Amino acid sequence: MWILSFWVFPVISGSTLVAMLSTWAADGKPIYSTMSNGLTIPYISHIGAEGLKPLFITGSVVTVVFMDLGLLSERWLRHAGQLARNKGRFDKTCAVGSIFFSITGALGLILLSIFDTKHHHNLHDGFLGMFIASYVVCALLVCLEYIQIGRFYHPQARILIVSFAIKALFVVCELAVGITFAVCVKAGNKKNAAAVCEWVAALIFAFFVFSFVIDLLPSVRTKRHVPQGEKYARPGVEERPIDF
């Protein structure tokens, strides 16, 4: 059934950031006390430290819980044969590693939402770094897992290659935006640009989360659709690794 399936986890996860931005805009784009002079666009942490802190904490928890549920679901579906199975220790290790770093990233996001920038600035920045680094490593491991699985199921596994490309793009874009953000912050006179970079980085992360819909949808069984794992298990599907 398309409506009630594992693919809803990343949809719920990625929607919370949009809800937070929409709430700030609906409130008339207020200027918060934590914002420095000349800053008209708030950082996410500014919104979270003021009146929307309950939403910030709730949204952070919902985001990472459903993100982790999505990764755990994907691992279980591959093990159960509803998605293309892992073919060796390397890709299984990458899968487990991605879940581990997703959990550490989840802890980072939850803790940074609790220890806000207004009252715990240093802790907040530390947990922010933990969150970003963990999910970048998570994405890298997912990329390695997918390209390894794709070697065995090529050319049938085009969806894996597409998903790999999206997640690899996430890593590149997130690193590029992160460097730009750091440059803007260090410059001192580009505070609004830095705030925009932070929102862009957050939205890129949201799209990274949404990309797992592509991975989980093929597991759905309908009258016209056979789960990916069963389709790839049919006789005639090439299972010898290839070199890209």
PDB file of C-alpha atoms in Angstrom:
ATOM      1  CA  MET A   1       0.000   0.000   0.000  1.00  0.00           C
ATOM      2  CA  TRP A   2       1.504   3.310  -1.109  1.00  0.00           C
ATOM      3  CA  ILE A   3       0.002   5.502   1.641  1.00  0.00           C
ATOM      4  CA  LEU A   4       1.001   3.568   4.746  1.00  0.00           C
ATOM      5  CA  SER A   5       4.563   2.421   4.331  1.00  0.00           C
ATOM      6  CA  PHE A   6       8.102   3.082   5.506  1.00  0.00           C
ATOM      7  CA  TRP A   7       8.616   5.915   3.015  1.00  0.00           C
ATOM      8  CA  VAL A   8       6.527   8.263   5.201  1.00  0.00           C
ATOM      9  CA  PHE A   9       9.335   8.417   7.803  1.00  0.00           C
ATOM     10  CA  PRO A  10      11.660  10.707   5.787  1.00  0.00           C
ATOM     11  CA  VAL A  11       8.686  12.819   4.655  1.00  0.00           C
ATOM     12  CA  ILE A  12       7.712  13.549   8.260  1.00  0.00           C
ATOM     13  CA  SER A  13      11.339  14.089   9.217  1.00  0.00           C
ATOM     14  CA  GLY A  14      12.101  16.615   6.496  1.00  0.00           C
ATOM     15  CA  SER A  15       8.900  18.605   6.989  1.00  0.00           C
ATOM     16  CA  THR A  16       9.677  19.945  10.455  1.00  0.00           C
ATOM     17  CA  LEU A  17      12.238  22.506   9.268  1.00  0.00           C
ATOM     18  CA  VAL A  18       9.749  23.899   6.771  1.00  0.00           C
ATOM     19  CA  ALA A  19       7.212  24.213   9.597  1.00  0.00           C
ATOM     20  CA  MET A  20       9.667  26.187  11.698  1.00  0.00           C
ATOM     21  CA  LEU A  21      10.550  28.616   8.906  1.00  0.00           C
ATOM     22  CA  SER A  22       6.872  29.066   8.057  1.00  0.00           C
ATOM     23  CA  THR A  23       6.015  29.826  11.686  1.00  0.00           C
ATOM     24  CA  TRP A  24       8.689  32.530  11.881  1.00  0.00           C
ATOM     25  CA  ALA A  25       7.396  34.111   8.653  1.00  0.00           C
ATOM     26  CA  ALA A  26       3.785  33.907   9.856  1.00  0.00           C
ATOM     27  CA  ASP A  27       4.763  35.741  13.053  1.00  0.00           C
ATOM     28  CA  GLY A  28       5.835  38.722  10.961  1.00  0.00           C
ATOM     29  CA  LYS A  29       9.563  37.900  10.761  1.00  0.00           C
ATOM     30  CA  PRO A  30      10.383  39.300  14.219  1.00  0.00           C
ATOM     31  CA  ILE A  31      13.836  40.478  15.301  1.00  0.00           C
ATOM     32  CA  TYR A  32      14.998  38.511  18.343  1.00  0.00           C
ATOM     33  CA  SER A  33      17.057  39.745  21.281  1.00  0.00           C
ATOM     34  CA  THR A  34      19.794  37.235  20.469  1.00  0.00           C
ATOM     35  CA  MET A  35      20.333  38.784  17.028  1.00  0.00           C
ATOM     36  CA  SER A  36      23.301  41.138  16.748  1.00  0.00           C
ATOM     37  CA  ASN A  37      23.117  44.640  15.287  1.00  0.00           C
ATOM     38  CA  GLY A  38      22.616  44.709  11.537  1.00  0.00           C
ATOM     39  CA  LEU A  39      21.253  41.177  11.402  1.00  0.00           C
ATOM     40  CA  THR A  40      17.757  41.059   9.907  1.00  0.00           C
ATOM     41  CA  ILE A  41      17.621  37.367   9.011  1.00  0.00           C
ATOM     42  CA  PRO A  42      17.712  35.145  12.102  1.00  0.00           C
ATOM     43  CA  TYR A  43      19.782  32.034  12.420  1.00  0.00           C
ATOM     44  CA  ILE A  44      17.786  28.901  13.128  1.00  0.00           C
ATOM     45  CA  SER A  45      19.270  28.925  16.614  1.00  0.00           C
ATOM     46  CA  HIS A  46      17.903  32.449  17.200  1.00  0.00           C
ATOM     47  CA  ILE A  47      14.389  31.266  16.459  1.00  0.00           C
ATOM     48  CA  GLY A  48      14.936  28.229  18.642  1.00  0.00           C
ATOM     49  CA  ALA A  49      16.263  30.272  21.554  1.00  0.00           C
ATOM     50  CA  GLU A  50      13.274  32.594  21.724  1.00  0.00           C
ATOM     51  CA  GLY A  51       9.517  32.018  21.640  1.00  0.00           C
ATOM     52  CA  LEU A  52       9.712  28.999  19.342  1.00  0.00           C
ATOM     53  CA  LYS A  53      11.996  26.937  21.562  1.00  0.00           C
ATOM     54  CA  PRO A  54       9.308  24.304  22.286  1.00  0.00           C
ATOM     55  CA  LEU A  55       8.737  23.956  18.526  1.00  0.00           C
ATOM     56  CA  PHE A  56      12.506  23.858  17.935  1.00  0.00           C
ATOM     57  CA  ILE A  57      13.023  21.021  20.404  1.00  0.00           C
ATOM     58  CA  THR A  58       9.952  19.127  19.229  1.00  0.00           C
ATOM     59  CA  GLY A  59      10.859  19.611  15.582  1.00  0.00           C
ATOM     60  CA  SER A  60      14.439  18.492  16.181  1.00  0.00           C
ATOM     61  CA  VAL A  61      13.318  15.344  17.979  1.00  0.00           C
ATOM     62  CA  VAL A  62      10.756  14.509  15.298  1.00  0.00           C
ATOM     63  CA  THR A  63      13.288  15.161  12.525  1.00  0.00           C
ATOM     64  CA  VAL A  64      16.005  12.885  13.834  1.00  0.00           C
ATOM     65  CA  VAL A  65      13.733  10.162  15.220  1.00  0.00           C
ATOM     66  CA  PHE A  66      11.996   9.695  11.885  1.00  0.00           C
ATOM     67  CA  MET A  67      15.290  10.052  10.036  1.00  0.00           C
ATOM     68  CA  ASP A  68      16.757   7.221  12.095  1.00  0.00           C
ATOM     69  CA  LEU A  69      13.581   5.175  11.666  1.00  0.00           C
ATOM     70  CA  GLY A  70      13.977   5.617   7.921  1.00  0.00           C
ATOM     71  CA  LEU A  71      17.557   4.317   7.997  1.00  0.00           C
ATOM     72  CA  LEU A  72      16.642   1.426  10.285  1.00  0.00           C
ATOM     73  CA  SER A  73      13.694   0.569   8.034  1.00  0.00           C
ATOM     74  CA  GLU A  74      15.930   0.568   4.988  1.00  0.00           C
ATOM     75  CA  ARG A  75      18.387  -1.770   6.707  1.00  0.00           C
ATOM     76  CA  TRP A  76      15.593  -4.134   7.756  1.00  0.00           C
ATOM     77  CA  LEU A  77      13.982  -4.085   4.298  1.00  0.00           C
ATOM     78  CA  ARG A  78      17.289  -5.017   2.679  1.00  0.00           C
ATOM     79  CA  HIS A  79      17.736  -7.830   5.187  1.00  0.00           C
ATOM     80  CA  ALA A  80      14.160  -9.019   4.563  1.00  0.00           C
ATOM     81  CA  GLY A  81      14.623  -8.961   0.795  1.00  0.00           C
ATOM     82  CA  GLN A  82      12.067  -6.233   0.108  1.00  0.00           C
ATOM     83  CA  LEU A  83      14.855  -3.977  -1.143  1.00  0.00           C
ATOM     84  CA  ALA A  84      17.998  -5.002  -3.019  1.00  0.00           C
ATOM     85  CA  ARG A  85      19.981  -7.070  -0.548  1.00  0.00           C
ATOM     86  CA  ASN A  86      23.416  -6.163   0.729  1.00  0.00           C
ATOM     87  CA  LYS A  87      25.990  -8.338  -1.004  1.00  0.00           C
ATOM     88  CA  GLY A  88      28.991  -8.324   1.304  1.00  0.00           C
ATOM     89  CA  ARG A  89      30.557  -7.236   4.558  1.00  0.00           C
ATOM     90  CA  PHE A  90      31.691  -3.893   3.205  1.00  0.00           C
ATOM     91  CA  ASP A  91      28.255  -2.547   2.301  1.00  0.00           C
ATOM     92  CA  LYS A  92      26.729  -4.027   5.467  1.00  0.00           C
ATOM     93  CA  THR A  93      29.421  -2.300   7.517  1.00  0.00           C
ATOM     94  CA  CYS A  94      28.667   0.963   5.720  1.00  0.00           C
ATOM     95  CA  ALA A  95      24.957   0.503   6.465  1.00  0.00           C
ATOM     96  CA  VAL A  96      25.577  -0.074  10.170  1.00  0.00           C
ATOM     97  CA  GLY A  97      28.039   2.810  10.265  1.00  0.00           C
ATOM     98  CA  SER A  98      25.548   5.172   8.632  1.00  0.00           C
ATOM     99  CA  ILE A  99      22.977   4.265  11.287  1.00  0.00           C
ATOM    100  CA  PHE A 100      25.540   4.858  14.049  1.00  0.00           C
ATOM    101  CA  PHE A 101      26.497   8.296  12.749  1.00  0.00           C
ATOM    102  CA  SER A 102      22.851   9.125  12.154  1.00  0.00           C
ATOM    103  CA  ILE A 103      22.197   8.420  15.831  1.00  0.00           C
ATOM    104  CA  THR A 104      25.145  10.576  16.943  1.00  0.00           C
ATOM    105  CA  GLY A 105      23.916  13.317  14.617  1.00  0.00           C
ATOM    106  CA  ALA A 106      20.468  12.940  16.146  1.00  0.00           C
ATOM    107  CA  LEU A 107      21.898  13.410  19.623  1.00  0.00           C
ATOM    108  CA  GLY A 108      23.757  16.484  18.394  1.00  0.00           C
ATOM    109  CA  LEU A 109      20.604  18.096  16.994  1.00  0.00           C
ATOM    110  CA  ILE A 110      18.500  17.322  20.060  1.00  0.00           C
ATOM    111  CA  LEU A 111      21.165  18.635  22.427  1.00  0.00           C
ATOM    112  CA  LEU A 112      21.772  21.818  20.419  1.00  0.00           C
ATOM    113  CA  SER A 113      18.032  22.511  20.489  1.00  0.00           C
ATOM    114  CA  ILE A 114      17.990  22.107  24.280  1.00  0.00           C
ATOM    115  CA  PHE A 115      21.203  24.047  24.943  1.00  0.00           C
ATOM    116  CA  ASP A 116      20.232  27.138  22.965  1.00  0.00           C
ATOM    117  CA  THR A 117      22.608  29.805  21.734  1.00  0.00           C
ATOM    118  CA  LYS A 118      21.201  32.408  24.127  1.00  0.00           C
ATOM    119  CA  HIS A 119      22.094  30.616  27.356  1.00  0.00           C
ATOM    120  CA  HIS A 120      24.683  28.005  26.309  1.00  0.00           C
ATOM    121  CA  HIS A 121      26.496  29.468  23.307  1.00  0.00           C
ATOM    122  CA  ASN A 122      29.631  27.292  23.405  1.00  0.00           C
ATOM    123  CA  LEU A 123      27.743  24.060  24.047  1.00  0.00           C
ATOM    124  CA  HIS A 124      25.301  24.962  21.289  1.00  0.00           C
ATOM    125  CA  ASP A 125      28.106  25.458  18.763  1.00  0.00           C
ATOM    126  CA  GLY A 126      29.770  22.218  19.829  1.00  0.00           C
ATOM    127  CA  PHE A 127      26.610  20.180  19.363  1.00  0.00           C
ATOM    128  CA  LEU A 128      26.026  21.925  16.030  1.00  0.00           C
ATOM    129  CA  GLY A 129      29.418  20.714  14.834  1.00  0.00           C
ATOM    130  CA  MET A 130      28.613  17.223  16.100  1.00  0.00           C
ATOM    131  CA  PHE A 131      25.323  17.240  14.202  1.00  0.00           C
ATOM    132  CA  ILE A 132      26.781  18.418  10.889  1.00  0.00           C
ATOM    133  CA  ALA A 133      29.873  16.197  10.963  1.00  0.00           C
ATOM    134  CA  SER A 134      27.874  13.099  11.893  1.00  0.00           C
ATOM    135  CA  TYR A 135      25.377  13.460   9.065  1.00  0.00           C
ATOM    136  CA  VAL A 136      28.049  14.227   6.481  1.00  0.00           C
ATOM    137  CA  VAL A 137      29.826  10.998   7.471  1.00  0.00           C
ATOM    138  CA  CYS A 138      26.454   9.219   7.463  1.00  0.00           C
ATOM    139  CA  ALA A 139      25.808  10.404   3.904  1.00  0.00           C
ATOM    140  CA  LEU A 140      29.282   9.322   2.780  1.00  0.00           C
ATOM    141  CA  LEU A 141      28.729   5.833   4.179  1.00  0.00           C
ATOM    142  CA  VAL A 142      25.325   5.584   2.502  1.00  0.00           C
ATOM    143  CA  CYS A 143      26.966   6.565  -0.792  1.00  0.00           C
ATOM    144  CA  LEU A 144      29.593   3.855  -0.393  1.00  0.00           C
ATOM    145  CA  GLU A 145      26.919   1.293   0.468  1.00  0.00           C
ATOM    146  CA  TYR A 146      24.775   2.156  -2.546  1.00  0.00           C
ATOM    147  CA  ILE A 147      27.578   2.156  -5.063  1.00  0.00           C
ATOM    148  CA  GLN A 148      28.711  -1.236  -3.757  1.00  0.00           C
ATOM    149  CA  ILE A 149      25.193  -2.698  -4.030  1.00  0.00           C
ATOM    150  CA  GLY A 150      24.806  -1.106  -7.453  1.00  0.00           C
ATOM    151  CA  ARG A 151      27.879  -2.983  -8.685  1.00  0.00           C
ATOM    152  CA  PHE A 152      26.048  -6.269  -8.155  1.00  0.00           C
ATOM    153  CA  TYR A 153      22.657  -5.312  -9.552  1.00  0.00           C
ATOM    154  CA  HIS A 154      23.751  -3.145 -12.482  1.00  0.00           C
ATOM    155  CA  PRO A 155      22.045  -2.256 -14.828  1.00  0.00           C
ATOM    156  CA  GLN A 156      18.765  -3.016 -13.029  1.00  0.00           C
ATOM    157  CA  ALA A 157      19.677  -0.885 -10.018  1.00  0.00           C
ATOM    158  CA  ARG A 158      19.394   2.514 -11.684  1.00  0.00           C
ATOM    159  CA  ILE A 159      17.392   3.791  -8.714  1.00  0.00           C
ATOM    160  CA  LEU A 160      20.378   3.096  -6.457  1.00  0.00           C
ATOM    161  CA  ILE A 161      22.660   5.082  -8.729  1.00  0.00           C
ATOM    162  CA  VAL A 162      20.192   7.987  -8.748  1.00  0.00           C
ATOM    163  CA  SER A 163      19.959   7.898  -4.961  1.00  0.00           C
ATOM    164  CA  PHE A 164      23.740   7.710  -4.698  1.00  0.00           C
ATOM    165  CA  ALA A 165      24.075  10.781  -6.923  1.00  0.00           C
ATOM    166  CA  ILE A 166      21.607  12.759  -4.795  1.00  0.00           C
ATOM    167  CA  LYS A 167      23.385  11.901  -1.557  1.00  0.00           C
ATOM    168  CA  ALA A 168      26.810  12.591  -3.049  1.00  0.00           C
ATOM    169  CA  LEU A 169      25.486  15.970  -4.184  1.00  0.00           C
ATOM    170  CA  PHE A 170      24.312  16.581  -0.615  1.00  0.00           C
ATOM    171  CA  VAL A 171      27.820  16.014   0.713  1.00  0.00           C
ATOM    172  CA  VAL A 172      29.400  18.343  -1.853  1.00  0.00           C
ATOM    173  CA  CYS A 173      26.795  21.093  -1.427  1.00  0.00           C
ATOM    174  CA  GLU A 174      26.793  20.874   2.360  1.00  0.00           C
ATOM    175  CA  LEU A 175      30.560  21.189   2.508  1.00  0.00           C
ATOM    176  CA  ALA A 176      30.512  24.110   0.058  1.00  0.00           C
ATOM    177  CA  VAL A 177      27.794  25.944   1.985  1.00  0.00           C
ATOM    178  CA  GLY A 178      29.563  25.190   5.265  1.00  0.00           C
ATOM    179  CA  ILE A 179      32.795  26.746   4.010  1.00  0.00           C
ATOM    180  CA  THR A 180      30.901  29.778   2.694  1.00  0.00           C
ATOM    181  CA  PHE A 181      29.141  30.117   6.042  1.00  0.00           C
ATOM    182  CA  ALA A 182      32.448  30.042   7.915  1.00  0.00           C
ATOM    183  CA  VAL A 183      33.927  32.695   5.602  1.00  0.00           C
ATOM    184  CA  CYS A 184      30.898  34.962   6.071  1.00  0.00           C
ATOM    185  CA  VAL A 185      30.989  34.594   9.853  1.00  0.00           C
ATOM    186  CA  LYS A 186      34.706  35.334   9.965  1.00  0.00           C
ATOM    187  CA  ALA A 187      34.280  38.396   7.745  1.00  0.00           C
ATOM    188  CA  GLY A 188      32.071  39.988  10.391  1.00  0.00           C
ATOM    189  CA  ASN A 189      30.208  42.266   7.986  1.00  0.00           C
ATOM    190  CA  LYS A 190      28.285  39.521   6.209  1.00  0.00           C
ATOM    191  CA  LYS A 191      25.980  38.414   8.992  1.00  0.00           C
ATOM    192  CA  ASN A 192      22.855  38.187   6.855  1.00  0.00           C
ATOM    193  CA  ALA A 193      24.735  36.205   4.223  1.00  0.00           C
ATOM    194  CA  ALA A 194      25.874  33.801   6.935  1.00  0.00           C
ATOM    195  CA  ALA A 195      22.295  33.414   8.151  1.00  0.00           C
ATOM    196  CA  VAL A 196      21.146  32.658   4.612  1.00  0.00           C
ATOM    197  CA  CYS A 197      23.904  30.055   4.310  1.00  0.00           C
ATOM    198  CA  GLU A 198      22.698  28.387   7.498  1.00  0.00           C
ATOM    199  CA  TRP A 199      19.135  28.171   6.185  1.00  0.00           C
ATOM    200  CA  VAL A 200      20.385  26.863   2.844  1.00  0.00           C
ATOM    201  CA  ALA A 201      22.449  24.209   4.635  1.00  0.00           C
ATOM    202  CA  ALA A 202      19.399  23.216   6.676  1.00  0.00           C
ATOM    203  CA  LEU A 203      17.219  22.974   3.572  1.00  0.00           C
ATOM    204  CA  ILE A 204      19.868  20.883   1.826  1.00  0.00           C
ATOM    205  CA  PHE A 205      19.764  18.566   4.827  1.00  0.00           C
ATOM    206  CA  ALA A 206      15.969  18.416   4.508  1.00  0.00           C
ATOM    207  CA  PHE A 207      16.304  17.365   0.858  1.00  0.00           C
ATOM    208  CA  PHE A 208      18.854  14.752   1.936  1.00  0.00           C
ATOM    209  CA  VAL A 209      16.247  13.365   4.310  1.00  0.00           C
ATOM    210  CA  PHE A 210      13.570  13.466   1.599  1.00  0.00           C
ATOM    211  CA  SER A 211      15.888  11.515  -0.716  1.00  0.00           C
ATOM    212  CA  PHE A 212      15.312   8.406   1.389  1.00  0.00           C
ATOM    213  CA  VAL A 213      11.782   8.305  -0.002  1.00  0.00           C
ATOM    214  CA  ILE A 214      13.425   7.193  -3.262  1.00  0.00           C
ATOM    215  CA  ASP A 215      15.110   4.350  -1.382  1.00  0.00           C
ATOM    216  CA  LEU A 216      12.072   3.140   0.543  1.00  0.00           C
ATOM    217  CA  LEU A 217       9.331   3.458  -2.084  1.00  0.00           C
ATOM    218  CA  PRO A 218      10.595   0.460  -4.134  1.00  0.00           C
ATOM    219  CA  SER A 219       9.833  -1.810  -1.153  1.00  0.00           C
ATOM    220  CA  VAL A 220       6.088  -1.201  -1.487  1.00  0.00           C
ATOM    221  CA  ARG A 221       3.965  -4.025  -2.849  1.00  0.00           C
ATOM    222  CA  THR A 222       0.867  -3.255  -4.914  1.00  0.00           C
ATOM    223  CA  LYS A 223      -1.112  -5.046  -7.592  1.00  0.00           C
ATOM    224  CA  ARG A 224       1.148  -3.504 -10.210  1.00  0.00           C
ATOM    225  CA  HIS A 225       4.408  -3.267  -8.311  1.00  0.00           C
ATOM    226  CA  VAL A 226       6.709  -5.991  -7.027  1.00  0.00           C
ATOM    227  CA  PRO A 227       9.105  -5.035  -4.202  1.00  0.00           C
ATOM    228  CA  GLN A 228      12.580  -4.218  -5.456  1.00  0.00           C
ATOM    229  CA  GLY A 229      14.252  -7.063  -3.577  1.00  0.00           C
ATOM    230  CA  GLU A 230      11.964  -9.699  -5.080  1.00  0.00           C
ATOM    231  CA  LYS A 231      12.376  -8.263  -8.560  1.00  0.00           C
ATOM    232  CA  TYR A 232      16.167  -8.357  -8.315  1.00  0.00           C
ATOM    233  CA  ALA A 233      16.047 -11.915  -6.957  1.00  0.00           C
ATOM    234  CA  ARG A 234      14.469 -13.221 -10.150  1.00  0.00           C
ATOM    235  CA  PRO A 235      16.570 -15.499 -12.384  1.00  0.00           C
ATOM    236  CA  GLY A 236      18.586 -13.633 -14.955  1.00  0.00           C
ATOM    237  CA  VAL A 237      19.456 -10.633 -12.811  1.00  0.00           C
ATOM    238  CA  GLU A 238      23.197 -10.155 -12.977  1.00  0.00           C
ATOM    239  CA  GLU A 239      24.889 -10.606  -9.615  1.00  0.00           C
ATOM    240  CA  ARG A 240      28.525 -10.296 -10.564  1.00  0.00           C
ATOM    241  CA  PRO A 241      30.181  -7.070  -9.468  1.00  0.00           C
ATOM    242  CA  ILE A 242      31.267  -4.670 -12.166  1.00  0.00           C
ATOM    243  CA  ASP A 243      33.771  -1.853 -12.181  1.00  0.00           C
ATOM    244  CA  PHE A 244      32.326   1.576 -12.869  1.00  0.00           C
TER     245      PHE A 244
END
